[in-house]
Coordinates of C-alpha atoms in Angstrom, one line a residue:
X1 CA 14.5 -23.8 6.8
X2 CA 14.4 -19.8 8.0
X3 CA 11.3 -18.6 10.0
X4 CA 9.1 -16.1 9.4
X5 CA 9.3 -12.0 10.6
X6 CA 6.1 -10.4 11.4
X7 CA 5.2 -6.8 10.8
X8 CA 2.7 -5.2 13.3
X9 CA 2.3 -1.2 14.9
X10 CA 3.4 -1.4 18.1
X11 CA 1.0 0.4 20.1
X12 CA -0.3 -2.8 23.5
X13 CA -3.0 -3.8 21.3
X14 CA -1.4 -4.4 18.3
X15 CA 1.4 -6.2 20.0
X16 CA -1.0 -8.9 21.4
X17 CA -2.4 -9.5 18.6
X18 CA 0.7 -10.3 16.5
X19 CA 2.4 -12.8 19.8
X20 CA -1.4 -14.6 19.3
X21 CA -1.0 -15.5 16.0
X22 CA 3.6 -16.2 16.3
X23 CA 2.4 -18.5 18.2
X24 CA -0.8 -19.9 16.9
X25 CA 1.7 -20.1 13.5
X26 CA 4.3 -21.8 15.4
X27 CA 2.1 -24.2 17.1
X28 CA 0.0 -24.9 13.7
X29 CA 3.6 -25.2 11.8
X30 CA 5.2 -27.3 15.2
X31 CA 8.3 -24.6 15.3
X32 CA 9.7 -23.9 18.6
X33 CA 8.8 -20.1 20.1
X34 CA 10.5 -17.7 18.9
X35 CA 10.7 -18.9 15.5
X36 CA 8.3 -16.0 13.8
X37 CA 10.2 -12.3 14.9
X38 CA 7.7 -9.7 15.4
X39 CA 9.0 -6.5 13.9
X40 CA 7.8 -3.1 15.6
X41 CA 7.2 -0.1 12.8
X42 CA 5.5 3.2 13.6
X43 CA 3.2 4.4 11.6
X44 CA 1.7 8.1 10.7
X45 CA -1.8 7.0 12.3
X46 CA 0.4 6.7 15.7
X47 CA 2.1 9.3 15.9
X48 CA -0.3 12.2 15.3
X49 CA -2.9 11.6 17.6
X50 CA -4.7 15.3 18.0
X51 CA -6.7 15.4 14.5
X52 CA -8.7 13.4 13.2
X53 CA -7.8 10.0 10.9
X54 CA -10.1 12.0 8.2
X55 CA -8.0 15.2 7.9
X56 CA -4.4 14.0 8.0
X57 CA -4.6 10.9 5.3
X58 CA -7.1 8.2 6.3
X59 CA -7.1 4.4 7.6
X60 CA -3.6 4.4 5.2
X61 CA -2.3 5.9 8.1
X62 CA -2.4 2.3 9.9
X63 CA -1.5 0.1 6.8
X64 CA 1.5 2.3 4.4
X65 CA 4.6 1.7 6.7
X66 CA 3.3 -2.4 7.3
X67 CA 2.6 -2.2 3.2
X68 CA 5.9 -0.8 2.9
X69 CA 8.5 -2.9 4.5
X70 CA 6.2 -5.7 3.1
X71 CA 7.5 -4.3 -0.4
X72 CA 10.3 -3.6 0.4
X73 CA 11.4 -7.2 2.0
X74 CA 12.0 -6.1 5.2
X75 CA 8.8 -8.3 6.7
X76 CA 7.7 -11.8 5.4
X77 CA 3.7 -10.8 6.6
X78 CA 2.1 -8.4 9.0
X79 CA -1.0 -7.9 11.2
X80 CA -4.1 -5.6 10.7
X81 CA -7.3 -4.7 12.5
X82 CA -9.1 -5.4 10.0
X83 CA -11.3 -2.5 10.4
X84 CA -8.3 -0.7 9.7
X85 CA -7.6 -1.6 6.8
X86 CA -9.2 -0.1 3.5
X87 CA -11.0 -1.9 1.2
X88 CA -8.3 -1.3 -1.9
X89 CA -5.1 -3.2 -1.4
X90 CA -2.0 -2.9 -4.1
X91 CA -2.6 -6.1 -6.5
X92 CA 0.8 -7.3 -5.2
X93 CA -0.3 -7.6 -1.7
X94 CA -2.9 -11.1 -0.3
X95 CA -5.3 -10.8 2.5
X96 CA -4.4 -14.6 3.7
X97 CA -5.6 -15.3 6.6
X98 CA -8.0 -14.4 9.4
X99 CA -8.4 -15.5 12.2
X100 CA -11.4 -17.0 13.5
X101 CA -13.6 -13.7 14.6
X102 CA -13.8 -12.4 19.0
X103 CA -16.7 -10.4 20.7
X104 CA -17.5 -7.8 17.6
X105 CA -19.4 -5.7 20.1
X106 CA -18.4 -1.7 21.2
X107 CA -18.5 -1.7 24.5
X108 CA -19.4 1.4 26.7
X109 CA -16.2 2.8 29.3
X110 CA -17.7 5.2 31.7
X111 CA -21.4 4.2 32.7
X112 CA -23.3 1.1 32.5
X113 CA -25.0 2.1 29.8
X114 CA -26.2 4.6 27.4
X115 CA -29.1 5.8 28.3
X116 CA -27.7 6.1 32.1
X117 CA -25.0 8.6 30.6
X118 CA -26.1 12.5 31.6
X119 CA -27.9 14.8 29.5
X120 CA -25.5 16.6 27.9
X121 CA -22.9 14.4 28.4
X122 CA -19.1 14.6 26.7
X123 CA -17.9 11.6 24.7
X124 CA -14.2 11.0 23.3
X125 CA -14.3 9.4 20.2
X126 CA -12.4 9.8 16.8
X127 CA -14.5 7.5 14.8
X128 CA -17.5 8.3 12.3
X129 CA -19.5 6.0 12.6
X130 CA -19.9 5.8 16.8
X131 CA -20.4 9.5 16.7
X132 CA -23.1 9.6 14.6
X133 CA -24.7 6.0 15.8
X134 CA -24.2 8.0 19.6
X135 CA -26.2 10.5 17.8
X136 CA -28.7 8.7 16.6
X137 CA -29.5 7.7 19.5
X138 CA -29.1 10.6 22.4
X139 CA -28.8 13.6 20.4
X140 CA -28.4 15.4 23.2
X141 CA -24.5 14.0 23.3
X142 CA -22.0 15.8 23.2
X143 CA -19.1 14.1 20.9
X144 CA -15.8 15.0 21.8
X145 CA -12.5 13.9 19.1
X146 CA -10.6 11.4 21.1
X147 CA -7.3 9.4 19.6
X148 CA -4.5 7.0 21.1
X149 CA -4.5 4.0 22.1
X150 CA -6.7 1.8 25.1
X151 CA -4.5 2.9 27.4
X152 CA -5.2 6.3 26.5
X153 CA -8.8 6.3 26.0
X154 CA -8.9 4.8 29.0
X155 CA -7.3 6.9 31.1
X156 CA -8.9 10.1 29.3
X157 CA -12.4 8.6 31.4
X158 CA -11.1 8.5 34.2
X159 CA -9.1 11.7 34.6
X160 CA -12.4 13.2 33.9
X161 CA -11.4 14.8 31.0
X162 CA -15.2 12.6 29.2
X163 CA -17.9 10.9 30.5
X164 CA -17.3 7.8 28.5
X165 CA -15.7 6.3 25.1
X166 CA -17.1 3.5 23.6
X167 CA -14.4 0.9 22.7
X168 CA -14.0 -2.6 20.8
X169 CA -14.6 -5.7 22.8
X170 CA -12.8 -7.7 21.2
X171 CA -9.4 -5.5 21.4
X172 CA -10.6 -4.7 25.2
X173 CA -10.6 -9.2 25.8
X174 CA -6.9 -9.0 24.0
X175 CA -5.3 -6.9 26.4
X176 CA -7.0 -8.9 29.5
X177 CA -9.8 -6.1 30.1
X178 CA -12.5 -6.2 31.6
X179 CA -13.9 -2.3 32.0
X180 CA -16.6 -1.6 30.7
X181 CA -20.5 -3.1 29.6
X182 CA -21.1 -4.2 26.2
X183 CA -23.7 -3.5 23.6
X184 CA -26.0 -5.1 21.9
X185 CA -24.9 -5.2 18.3
X186 CA -29.0 -4.8 17.6
X187 CA -27.8 -1.0 18.8
X188 CA -25.1 -0.5 18.2
X189 CA -24.1 -2.1 15.0
X190 CA -20.3 -2.7 14.7
X191 CA -17.8 -1.4 11.8
X192 CA -17.0 -3.9 8.9
X193 CA -14.1 -6.0 9.5
X194 CA -14.5 -5.2 13.5
X195 CA -13.1 -8.1 16.5
X196 CA -10.2 -9.4 13.1
X197 CA -6.9 -10.0 12.9
X198 CA -5.9 -10.5 9.8
X199 CA -2.5 -11.6 8.3
X200 CA -1.4 -9.6 4.7
X201 CA 2.1 -11.2 2.6
X202 CA 3.4 -10.7 -0.5
X203 CA 0.6 -11.7 -3.8
X204 CA 4.1 -13.6 -5.0
X205 CA 5.3 -14.9 -1.9
X206 CA 3.5 -18.5 -1.6
X207 CA 6.2 -19.8 0.7
X208 CA 4.5 -17.6 3.3
X209 CA 1.0 -18.0 2.0
X210 CA 1.1 -21.5 2.3
X211 CA 2.0 -21.6 6.2
X212 CA -0.7 -18.2 6.9
X213 CA -3.2 -20.9 5.1
X214 CA -2.9 -23.2 8.0
X215 CA -4.5 -21.0 10.2
X216 CA -6.9 -19.2 9.1
X217 CA -10.4 -19.1 10.0
X218 CA -12.6 -19.7 6.9
X219 CA -15.6 -19.0 7.5
X220 CA -14.4 -15.5 9.6
X221 CA -12.5 -15.1 6.1
X222 CA -15.6 -15.5 4.4
X223 CA -17.5 -13.1 6.6
X224 CA -15.7 -10.8 6.4
X225 CA -14.6 -10.5 2.7
X226 CA -18.1 -10.0 2.0
X227 CA -17.9 -6.9 4.4
X228 CA -15.2 -5.5 2.3
X229 CA -16.7 -6.7 -0.4
X230 CA -19.7 -4.0 0.4
X231 CA -17.7 -0.9 1.7
X232 CA -15.4 -1.7 -1.9
X233 CA -18.3 -1.3 -3.4
X234 CA -19.5 2.0 -1.6
X235 CA -16.3 3.8 -1.6
X236 CA -15.9 3.5 2.1
X237 CA -12.9 4.6 4.2
X238 CA -12.8 5.8 7.9
X239 CA -14.3 8.8 7.6
X240 CA -17.2 7.9 6.1
X241 CA -19.9 6.7 9.0
X242 CA -20.6 2.3 8.0
X243 CA -21.5 -0.5 10.2
X244 CA -22.3 -3.4 8.3
X245 CA -22.1 -7.6 10.2
X246 CA -21.8 -10.6 7.7
X247 CA -23.0 -14.1 9.4
X248 CA -22.8 -17.4 8.8
X249 CA -26.5 -19.0 9.8
X250 CA -28.1 -22.0 7.7
X251 CA -25.0 -22.1 6.1
X252 CA -26.3 -18.7 4.0
X253 CA -24.5 -15.7 5.1
X254 CA -26.5 -13.2 6.2
X255 CA -25.4 -9.5 6.2
X256 CA -27.3 -6.0 8.0
X257 CA -25.5 -2.7 7.0
X258 CA -26.2 0.7 7.9
X259 CA -25.2 4.0 6.0
X260 CA -25.6 6.9 8.4
X261 CA -25.5 11.8 7.6
X262 CA -22.5 12.8 9.8
X263 CA -24.8 13.7 12.6
X264 CA -27.0 10.5 12.7
X265 CA -30.7 12.1 12.1
X266 CA -30.3 9.9 9.1
X267 CA -29.7 6.2 8.6
X268 CA -30.7 4.3 6.3
X269 CA -30.6 0.0 6.6
X270 CA -31.1 -2.9 4.7
X271 CA -30.1 -6.2 5.1
X272 CA -29.3 -8.9 2.4
X273 CA -28.3 -12.9 2.4
X274 CA -26.2 -14.8 0.3
X275 CA -23.8 -17.8 -1.0
X276 CA -20.1 -17.8 0.7
X277 CA -18.0 -16.9 -1.7
X278 CA -20.6 -14.3 -3.7
X279 CA -19.0 -10.5 -3.8
X280 CA -21.6 -9.6 -5.8
X281 CA -24.7 -9.8 -3.6
X282 CA -22.7 -7.4 -1.2
X283 CA -22.0 -4.8 -3.7
X284 CA -25.8 -5.1 -4.8
X285 CA -26.4 -4.0 -1.0
X286 CA -24.4 -0.7 -1.2
X287 CA -25.6 0.6 -4.3
X288 CA -28.3 -0.2 -3.5
X289 CA -28.4 1.8 0.1
X290 CA -26.3 4.6 -1.6
X291 CA -29.4 4.9 -4.1
X292 CA -32.8 5.2 -1.0
X293 CA -29.7 7.1 1.0
X294 CA -31.6 10.9 1.4
X295 CA -28.4 13.8 0.0
X296 CA -26.8 13.9 3.7
X297 CA -25.6 10.5 3.7
X298 CA -25.0 10.2 -0.2
X299 CA -22.7 13.4 -0.4
X300 CA -20.7 11.8 2.2
X301 CA -19.5 9.1 -0.8
X302 CA -20.0 11.4 -3.4
X303 CA -16.5 12.9 -2.8
X304 CA -14.8 9.4 -2.6

């Protein structure tokens, strides 16, 4: 039996995640080390770093080259950070599995807490969600665009180009980095799909699907699919200041979600409780939030 080819971006974090998935599959299948071959694929999102993603094509810039290689048969499956995967996928591909969710919290780098940031501090981020959340909590902050891999963003703080930035706690842990302080989700709600590694293959490739399902975490899968149903109903993209987090508690899925205006001054929030596998309730939650949102928020979704 031939080994499988895993397609991934070439950033240090993407490669760390790919190696974790490859090792998990080899263990589950009792395959020797290296039976899953890691294939690095350059993406437009990695190549163009001087502009916000929304200006150059959105989240698809992280996935379109991986998707092309997958559909061309150059790789058997791809590994993604689920928060970077568009909520509408081609029918020819399938999210076959997800790994157990990591720490969903954002971590502040450059200060011990948001409250300890100096007045008018310069914060680097390319995330509309983080920008809106930061400005809502601290309207005095100056937000500047900062893209690049984790090391690039850490260096920007170390070199004094910016005062602070926010990074994913899970991503830092996967890179064995301990910088910064985690912010409670009650203060900053994460992005849909945050801290989850997803595995995508061709919809008609039943052999690969059967292998991938052996490393799937069903609880995380149910939560992430609910979050994706929520963003799909919104029409949300990387240009949308959206936060949503779903957990399994007492046998039910419980979701908290927020929509923001770009400057963070306006925010609508709501919660929902529903059964596993129910994607209609998250969609209704999205529609309810849009219905009660002010124009400054609704206009962000009208054009998507």
